[in-house]
Short mmCIF file of C-alpha atoms in Angstrom, two decimals:
data_model
loop_
_atom_site.label_atom_id
_atom_site.label_comp_id
_atom_site.label_asym_id
_atom_site.label_seq_id
_atom_site.Cartn_x
_atom_site.Cartn_y
_atom_site.Cartn_z
CA MET A 1 -32.87 -22.36 -14.67
CA GLY A 2 -34.53 -25.74 -14.52
CA ARG A 3 -33.96 -28.05 -11.58
CA ALA A 4 -32.76 -31.04 -13.63
CA PHE A 5 -29.30 -30.23 -12.24
CA ASP A 6 -27.95 -30.34 -8.70
CA HIS A 7 -26.79 -26.71 -8.91
CA ASP A 8 -26.88 -23.78 -11.34
CA VAL A 9 -23.11 -23.18 -11.23
CA ILE A 10 -20.25 -25.33 -9.94
CA ILE A 11 -16.82 -23.73 -9.52
CA ALA A 12 -13.90 -26.10 -8.97
CA GLY A 13 -11.22 -24.22 -7.05
CA GLY A 14 -11.69 -21.64 -4.31
CA GLY A 15 -8.63 -19.53 -5.01
CA LEU A 16 -8.60 -15.98 -6.31
CA ALA A 17 -10.19 -16.55 -9.73
CA GLY A 18 -12.88 -18.94 -8.52
CA GLY A 19 -13.71 -16.93 -5.41
CA LEU A 20 -14.09 -13.63 -7.27
CA ILE A 21 -16.34 -15.19 -9.91
CA ALA A 22 -18.54 -16.65 -7.18
CA LEU A 23 -18.76 -13.26 -5.45
CA ARG A 24 -19.78 -11.41 -8.59
CA LEU A 25 -22.33 -14.03 -9.59
CA ARG A 26 -23.86 -13.75 -6.12
CA ALA A 27 -23.89 -9.95 -6.38
CA PHE A 28 -25.47 -9.79 -9.85
CA ARG A 29 -27.62 -12.94 -9.73
CA PRO A 30 -28.45 -13.71 -6.09
CA SER A 31 -31.01 -16.37 -6.99
CA LEU A 32 -28.39 -18.68 -8.54
CA ASP A 33 -27.56 -21.91 -6.73
CA ILE A 34 -23.74 -21.71 -6.70
CA LEU A 35 -21.37 -24.35 -5.34
CA VAL A 36 -17.65 -23.71 -4.85
CA LEU A 37 -15.56 -26.87 -4.40
CA GLU A 38 -12.21 -26.23 -2.68
CA ALA A 39 -9.70 -29.07 -2.32
CA GLY A 40 -8.04 -27.60 0.76
CA PRO A 41 -9.21 -26.75 4.28
CA VAL A 42 -9.54 -23.03 3.57
CA LEU A 43 -10.34 -20.81 0.60
CA GLY A 44 -7.39 -19.10 -1.04
CA GLY A 45 -4.70 -21.26 0.51
CA VAL A 46 -1.77 -19.25 1.90
CA HIS A 47 -1.22 -16.38 -0.51
CA THR A 48 -0.93 -12.62 -0.85
CA TRP A 49 -2.26 -11.09 -4.07
CA SER A 50 -1.08 -7.60 -4.89
CA CYS A 51 -1.31 -5.01 -7.62
CA PHE A 52 -1.02 -1.30 -8.22
CA GLU A 53 -4.12 0.79 -7.70
CA SER A 54 -3.73 2.10 -11.25
CA ASP A 55 -4.17 -1.47 -12.56
CA LEU A 56 -7.84 -1.41 -11.53
CA THR A 57 -10.88 0.63 -12.51
CA ALA A 58 -12.65 2.60 -9.79
CA GLU A 59 -15.61 0.22 -10.00
CA ILE A 60 -13.45 -2.85 -9.44
CA ARG A 61 -11.61 -1.18 -6.56
CA ASP A 62 -14.94 -0.49 -4.91
CA TRP A 63 -16.07 -4.09 -4.79
CA LEU A 64 -12.60 -5.38 -3.92
CA THR A 65 -12.31 -2.98 -0.96
CA PRO A 66 -13.70 -5.38 1.71
CA MET A 67 -10.93 -7.83 0.81
CA ILE A 68 -8.03 -5.37 0.67
CA SER A 69 -5.89 -5.99 3.73
CA HIS A 70 -3.25 -3.28 3.13
CA ARG A 71 -2.85 -0.17 0.98
CA TRP A 72 0.27 1.96 0.73
CA ALA A 73 0.67 5.40 -0.86
CA GLY A 74 3.77 4.37 -2.81
CA TYR A 75 6.63 1.91 -3.07
CA SER A 76 10.34 1.71 -3.74
CA VAL A 77 12.73 -0.32 -5.88
CA ARG A 78 16.44 -0.95 -5.42
CA PHE A 79 19.01 -1.88 -8.06
CA PRO A 80 22.80 -1.81 -8.06
CA GLY A 81 23.77 1.85 -8.20
CA TYR A 82 20.41 3.44 -7.49
CA GLU A 83 17.21 3.40 -5.46
CA ARG A 84 13.91 4.97 -6.43
CA ARG A 85 10.60 5.72 -4.72
CA LEU A 86 7.41 5.90 -6.80
CA THR A 87 4.08 7.35 -5.67
CA THR A 88 1.73 4.84 -7.31
CA PRO A 89 -0.52 3.39 -4.56
CA TYR A 90 -0.03 -0.33 -3.99
CA LEU A 91 -2.51 -2.73 -2.43
CA SER A 92 -2.61 -6.32 -1.23
CA ILE A 93 -5.23 -8.94 -0.46
CA ALA A 94 -4.21 -11.51 2.15
CA SER A 95 -5.76 -14.92 1.57
CA SER A 96 -7.10 -15.00 5.14
CA ARG A 97 -9.12 -11.82 4.58
CA PHE A 98 -10.20 -13.06 1.15
CA ALA A 99 -11.41 -16.34 2.69
CA ASP A 100 -13.31 -14.57 5.47
CA HIS A 101 -15.12 -12.32 3.01
CA VAL A 102 -16.02 -15.06 0.54
CA MET A 103 -17.26 -17.35 3.32
CA ARG A 104 -19.33 -14.51 4.79
CA GLU A 105 -20.95 -13.80 1.41
CA LEU A 106 -21.40 -17.40 0.21
CA GLY A 107 -21.71 -19.47 3.38
CA ALA A 108 -23.10 -22.91 2.59
CA ALA A 109 -22.31 -22.41 -1.10
CA VAL A 110 -18.68 -23.32 -0.28
CA ARG A 111 -17.58 -26.90 0.31
CA LEU A 112 -14.06 -27.29 1.74
CA ASN A 113 -11.85 -30.40 1.65
CA ALA A 114 -13.57 -31.40 -1.58
CA PRO A 115 -10.92 -32.19 -4.21
CA VAL A 116 -12.21 -32.59 -7.76
CA ALA A 117 -11.02 -35.58 -9.80
CA ASP A 118 -12.43 -34.56 -13.18
CA LEU A 119 -14.71 -32.07 -14.88
CA GLU A 120 -16.96 -32.23 -17.92
CA ALA A 121 -19.27 -29.67 -19.47
CA SER A 122 -22.04 -30.33 -16.95
CA ILE A 123 -20.49 -32.76 -14.45
CA ALA A 124 -18.05 -32.42 -11.56
CA MET A 125 -16.61 -35.70 -10.29
CA LEU A 126 -15.13 -35.47 -6.81
CA ALA A 127 -12.20 -37.54 -5.57
CA ASP A 128 -14.50 -39.37 -3.15
CA GLY A 129 -16.67 -40.62 -6.03
CA THR A 130 -19.47 -38.07 -5.66
CA THR A 131 -20.90 -36.77 -8.95
CA LEU A 132 -22.53 -33.34 -9.10
CA THR A 133 -24.17 -31.63 -12.06
CA ALA A 134 -24.74 -28.06 -13.24
CA PRO A 135 -25.32 -26.36 -16.60
CA LEU A 136 -22.22 -24.21 -15.92
CA ILE A 137 -18.97 -25.84 -14.79
CA ILE A 138 -15.98 -23.55 -14.15
CA ASP A 139 -12.44 -24.85 -13.69
CA ALA A 140 -10.45 -22.51 -11.44
CA ARG A 141 -7.90 -25.02 -10.14
CA GLY A 142 -4.78 -23.10 -11.17
CA PRO A 143 -2.27 -23.42 -14.02
CA THR A 144 -1.82 -26.54 -16.09
CA SER A 145 0.75 -27.66 -18.65
CA GLY A 146 0.09 -27.11 -22.34
CA PRO A 147 1.44 -25.71 -25.64
CA LEU A 148 2.98 -22.55 -24.18
CA VAL A 149 6.68 -21.74 -23.82
CA LEU A 150 7.25 -20.59 -20.25
CA GLY A 151 9.81 -19.30 -17.85
CA TRP A 152 9.09 -19.35 -14.15
CA GLN A 153 8.72 -16.89 -11.32
CA LYS A 154 9.43 -18.84 -8.13
CA PHE A 155 9.17 -17.48 -4.63
CA VAL A 156 9.12 -18.24 -0.94
CA GLY A 157 7.67 -15.65 1.41
CA LEU A 158 7.88 -15.46 5.19
CA GLU A 159 5.60 -13.31 7.29
CA VAL A 160 7.75 -12.44 10.27
CA GLU A 161 7.45 -10.60 13.55
CA LEU A 162 10.50 -8.49 14.37
CA SER A 163 11.94 -7.76 17.78
CA ARG A 164 12.21 -4.05 16.83
CA PRO A 165 10.37 -1.75 14.37
CA HIS A 166 11.57 -1.91 10.76
CA ASP A 167 10.97 1.77 9.87
CA LEU A 168 9.83 1.04 6.30
CA ALA A 169 7.42 3.65 4.95
CA GLY A 170 6.10 1.38 2.18
CA PRO A 171 6.74 -1.78 0.21
CA ILE A 172 10.02 -2.59 -1.48
CA VAL A 173 8.62 -4.17 -4.64
CA MET A 174 12.04 -5.12 -5.99
CA ASP A 175 15.39 -5.15 -4.20
CA ALA A 176 17.82 -6.52 -6.77
CA THR A 177 20.95 -5.45 -4.89
CA VAL A 178 21.26 -9.04 -3.65
CA ASP A 179 23.34 -11.88 -5.09
CA GLN A 180 21.83 -13.02 -8.39
CA LEU A 181 20.98 -16.70 -7.92
CA ASP A 182 19.02 -19.04 -10.23
CA GLY A 183 18.19 -16.26 -12.69
CA TYR A 184 16.94 -12.77 -11.87
CA ARG A 185 16.64 -12.59 -8.10
CA PHE A 186 15.07 -9.89 -5.99
CA LEU A 187 13.58 -9.50 -2.52
CA TYR A 188 10.03 -8.20 -2.13
CA THR A 189 9.01 -6.75 1.23
CA LEU A 190 5.60 -5.61 2.48
CA PRO A 191 5.37 -3.77 5.82
CA LEU A 192 2.25 -5.15 7.50
CA SER A 193 2.68 -3.37 10.85
CA PRO A 194 5.51 -1.47 12.58
CA THR A 195 7.09 -4.79 13.56
CA ARG A 196 5.69 -7.24 11.00
CA LEU A 197 6.92 -7.87 7.44
CA LEU A 198 6.20 -10.18 4.57
CA ILE A 199 9.59 -10.88 2.96
CA GLU A 200 9.65 -12.84 -0.30
CA ASP A 201 12.69 -14.13 -2.15
CA THR A 202 11.78 -14.29 -5.86
CA ARG A 203 13.68 -15.83 -8.78
CA TYR A 204 12.93 -15.49 -12.52
CA SER A 205 14.29 -18.90 -13.51
CA ASP A 206 14.48 -21.24 -16.48
CA GLY A 207 13.38 -24.23 -14.37
CA GLU A 208 10.39 -24.60 -12.06
CA ALA A 209 12.11 -26.56 -9.26
CA LEU A 210 11.76 -24.65 -5.98
CA ASP A 211 14.17 -25.29 -3.09
CA LYS A 212 12.03 -23.90 -0.27
CA GLU A 213 14.54 -24.49 2.51
CA SER A 214 17.31 -22.71 0.62
CA LEU A 215 15.12 -19.67 -0.03
CA ARG A 216 14.02 -19.60 3.62
CA ALA A 217 17.66 -19.42 4.64
CA ASP A 218 18.33 -16.69 2.08
CA ILE A 219 15.42 -14.64 3.47
CA GLY A 220 16.92 -14.93 6.94
CA ALA A 221 20.28 -13.74 5.65
CA TYR A 222 18.65 -10.81 3.86
CA ALA A 223 16.75 -9.76 6.98
CA GLU A 224 19.98 -9.80 8.94
CA GLN A 225 21.68 -7.66 6.30
CA GLN A 226 18.85 -5.12 6.60
CA GLY A 227 19.24 -4.99 10.37
CA TRP A 228 15.91 -6.72 10.99
CA SER A 229 15.93 -9.12 13.94
CA ILE A 230 13.31 -11.86 13.37
CA ALA A 231 11.58 -12.80 16.63
CA SER A 232 9.18 -15.33 15.07
CA ILE A 233 7.91 -16.66 11.74
CA ILE A 234 4.13 -16.32 11.49
CA ARG A 235 3.54 -18.18 8.23
CA GLN A 236 5.13 -19.19 4.93
CA GLU A 237 3.78 -18.85 1.41
CA ASP A 238 5.40 -20.09 -1.76
CA GLY A 239 4.59 -20.54 -5.41
CA VAL A 240 5.77 -21.15 -8.94
CA LEU A 241 4.08 -18.82 -11.44
CA PRO A 242 4.27 -19.02 -15.25
CA ILE A 243 6.03 -16.32 -17.26
CA ALA A 244 4.95 -16.52 -20.91
CA LEU A 245 7.56 -16.42 -23.68
CA GLY A 246 5.42 -17.69 -26.55
CA GLY A 247 3.09 -20.43 -27.63
CA ASP A 248 -0.12 -21.43 -29.35
CA ILE A 249 -3.03 -20.09 -27.30
CA ALA A 250 -5.65 -21.70 -29.57
CA ALA A 251 -4.05 -25.11 -29.04
CA TRP A 252 -3.90 -24.36 -25.31
CA TRP A 253 -7.67 -23.93 -25.31
CA ASP A 254 -8.27 -26.94 -27.55
CA ARG A 255 -6.53 -29.12 -24.94
CA SER A 256 -8.13 -27.51 -21.90
CA GLY A 257 -11.08 -29.86 -21.48
CA SER A 258 -14.78 -29.12 -21.79
CA ALA A 259 -15.29 -27.00 -18.64
CA VAL A 260 -14.66 -23.24 -18.52
CA SER A 261 -11.00 -22.60 -17.68
CA VAL A 262 -10.39 -19.33 -15.80
CA GLY A 263 -7.55 -17.53 -14.05
CA LEU A 264 -4.04 -18.87 -14.59
CA ARG A 265 -5.63 -21.90 -16.24
CA ALA A 266 -6.85 -19.56 -19.01
CA ALA A 267 -3.44 -17.82 -19.32
CA LEU A 268 -4.98 -14.68 -17.80
CA PHE A 269 -2.05 -13.09 -16.00
CA HIS A 270 0.42 -10.32 -16.70
CA PRO A 271 3.03 -12.00 -18.89
CA VAL A 272 6.02 -10.26 -17.29
CA THR A 273 5.06 -9.78 -13.64
CA GLY A 274 2.77 -12.78 -13.19
CA TYR A 275 0.21 -10.55 -11.41
CA SER A 276 -3.25 -12.10 -11.79
CA LEU A 277 -5.53 -10.01 -9.56
CA PRO A 278 -6.56 -7.38 -12.18
CA ASP A 279 -7.37 -10.03 -14.81
CA ALA A 280 -9.27 -12.17 -12.30
CA ALA A 281 -11.42 -9.23 -11.17
CA ARG A 282 -12.21 -8.11 -14.73
CA LEU A 283 -13.16 -11.62 -15.79
CA ALA A 284 -15.42 -12.06 -12.76
CA ASP A 285 -17.35 -8.92 -13.73
CA GLU A 286 -17.62 -10.04 -17.35
CA ILE A 287 -18.91 -13.52 -16.53
CA ALA A 288 -21.47 -12.21 -14.05
CA VAL A 289 -23.34 -10.19 -16.70
CA LEU A 290 -23.27 -12.66 -19.59
CA PRO A 291 -26.78 -13.22 -21.00
CA ARG A 292 -26.39 -17.02 -20.94
CA LEU A 293 -24.82 -18.92 -18.06
CA ASP A 294 -24.11 -22.35 -19.43
CA THR A 295 -20.75 -23.97 -20.07
CA ALA A 296 -20.78 -23.53 -23.86
CA ALA A 297 -21.63 -19.82 -23.76
CA VAL A 298 -19.30 -18.90 -20.90
CA ARG A 299 -16.45 -20.97 -22.31
CA ALA A 300 -16.77 -19.20 -25.66
CA ALA A 301 -16.68 -15.79 -23.94
CA VAL A 302 -13.70 -16.62 -21.73
CA ARG A 303 -11.80 -18.22 -24.60
CA GLN A 304 -12.29 -15.06 -26.64
CA ARG A 305 -11.13 -12.89 -23.74
CA SER A 306 -8.06 -15.11 -23.26
CA MET A 307 -7.10 -15.17 -26.94
CA THR A 308 -7.63 -11.42 -27.36
CA SER A 309 -5.52 -10.75 -24.29
CA TRP A 310 -2.80 -13.07 -25.60
CA GLU A 311 -2.72 -11.25 -28.93
CA GLN A 312 -2.67 -7.80 -27.34
CA ARG A 313 0.16 -8.71 -24.96
CA GLY A 314 2.66 -9.98 -27.51
CA PHE A 315 5.01 -7.11 -26.62
CA PHE A 316 5.34 -8.44 -23.07
CA ARG A 317 6.27 -11.90 -24.33
CA LEU A 318 8.94 -10.26 -26.47
CA LEU A 319 10.37 -8.64 -23.35
CA ASN A 320 10.30 -12.01 -21.60
CA ARG A 321 12.24 -13.58 -24.44
CA MET A 322 14.80 -10.79 -24.08
CA LEU A 323 14.99 -11.51 -20.36
CA PHE A 324 15.16 -15.31 -20.54
CA ARG A 325 16.80 -16.01 -23.90
CA ALA A 326 18.93 -12.98 -24.79
CA CYS A 327 20.48 -12.28 -21.39
CA ALA A 328 22.75 -14.31 -19.14
CA PRO A 329 20.77 -15.35 -16.04
CA GLU A 330 23.04 -13.48 -13.64
CA LEU A 331 22.63 -10.27 -15.70
CA ARG A 332 18.84 -10.29 -16.03
CA TYR A 333 18.55 -7.65 -13.33
CA ARG A 334 19.90 -5.10 -15.83
CA VAL A 335 16.72 -5.35 -17.92
CA LEU A 336 14.45 -4.47 -15.00
CA GLY A 337 16.94 -1.97 -13.64
CA ARG A 338 16.89 -0.02 -16.89
CA PHE A 339 13.09 -0.21 -17.06
CA TYR A 340 12.71 1.32 -13.60
CA ARG A 341 14.60 4.42 -14.66
CA LEU A 342 11.73 5.35 -16.98
CA ARG A 343 8.96 7.82 -16.14
CA GLN A 344 6.37 6.79 -13.57
CA PRO A 345 3.31 7.07 -15.90
CA LEU A 346 5.00 4.65 -18.31
CA VAL A 347 5.75 2.25 -15.45
CA GLU A 348 2.09 2.41 -14.40
CA ARG A 349 0.81 1.70 -17.90
CA PHE A 350 3.25 -1.20 -18.20
CA TYR A 351 2.01 -2.87 -15.02
CA ALA A 352 -1.58 -2.27 -16.08
CA ALA A 353 -0.77 -4.01 -19.42
CA ARG A 354 -1.77 -0.86 -21.31
CA PRO A 355 1.47 0.51 -22.81
CA THR A 356 1.18 2.98 -25.68
CA LEU A 357 3.16 2.67 -28.90
CA ALA A 358 5.42 5.44 -27.58
CA ASP A 359 5.90 3.47 -24.34
CA LYS A 360 6.95 0.38 -26.27
CA ALA A 361 9.40 2.39 -28.36
CA ARG A 362 10.84 4.01 -25.24
CA ILE A 363 11.32 0.64 -23.53
CA LEU A 364 13.13 -0.83 -26.53
CA THR A 365 15.31 2.16 -27.46
CA GLY A 366 18.41 3.55 -25.83
CA LYS A 367 21.42 1.65 -24.55
CA PRO A 368 20.38 -2.02 -24.75
CA PRO A 369 20.67 -4.10 -21.55
CA VAL A 370 21.13 -7.28 -23.62
CA PRO A 371 23.52 -8.11 -26.50
CA ILE A 372 22.17 -6.86 -29.85
CA GLY A 373 22.82 -10.15 -31.66
CA ALA A 374 21.03 -12.19 -29.00
CA ALA A 375 18.13 -9.71 -28.99
CA ILE A 376 17.64 -9.99 -32.75
CA LYS A 377 17.50 -13.79 -32.53
CA VAL A 378 14.53 -13.72 -30.13
CA MET A 379 12.54 -10.84 -31.65
CA ALA A 380 9.98 -13.12 -33.32
CA GLU A 381 7.81 -15.43 -31.26
CA SER A 382 8.70 -18.19 -33.71
CA SER A 383 12.20 -18.15 -32.21
CA VAL A 384 10.94 -20.11 -29.19
CA LEU A 385 8.08 -22.14 -30.67
CA GLY A 386 10.38 -25.10 -31.22
CA ASP A 387 10.43 -25.40 -27.42
CA LEU A 388 6.70 -26.13 -27.19
CA PRO A 389 5.97 -29.14 -24.96
CA ARG A 390 5.09 -32.22 -26.97
#
């Protein structure tokens, strides 16, 4: 590329989506002058990104391996009346390990404490007034509001050190045997060492307000109920993730600005679970091998990927409408509880966002966990489009 610009590629946002794109561009095109602008003091913030091993291709798993902090051979779920263990391997990337790896690979190509005020097709304007230019500008700063109808997955997680071993053999991905508060509530627990756990209290809620102190207290109460004595709290992570019910994805893109939106900002996440790691890794690989690396070309490719994904995942938005609009908040756990009684291969394809027609039929048939009349009212996506933000 010519040197009329300050850099070849500028990525605003050093979280999962932005960091993975930078890594793959460096791997495939090492001569590129890449700059990652991160608003905070560290890449990735304070997060844990997880997915099932079956969500990823072997090739993607290979290049993610240096960032994977934990891998378990299976996991369990708990619902009122039953508990189940599944043998699908589960893996997590801690933001600290992610940050170490990206910094090791990119070094001076990362600028921390550099919040971005605005982006254009070839210009990044920093909050301190600095203006930087590049033919490719990528916006990886996280989700933004727009013409989508959303529910919310809210969580607070505490990484804790226990005074005694916990004896967990693997993660508890959902424990919905707890009181149902603020929508569908479950506890998510990752065993990080014999005496260390990450315990997250998660709510599938209609509103996005997050009472962090209340959830911290609820985590403490849950740990006590499990017989876990917390000796110290190592760190806290929290978040509010979008759960898509419907919307106009073309209008979303039309309002997204002139830079290349990626990650959650491009609506690239599993509509039901909110998991974003598989989509972020796939997109990073796709961008890295595009024949043209300028904003117009990359934006067109990512927009197409986003809109195709949105169209293909309409079934998941239907399930979300069942969960959020056809079911009383305190009874939402029944929907997931029924789902987790299905065969493991179906569960794996669901999480990988690759259900077959037979899978979809199996999920929707049988004794319904929601009232039939309410379910019929939300079958079509048009049933929620009147709720689009104005």
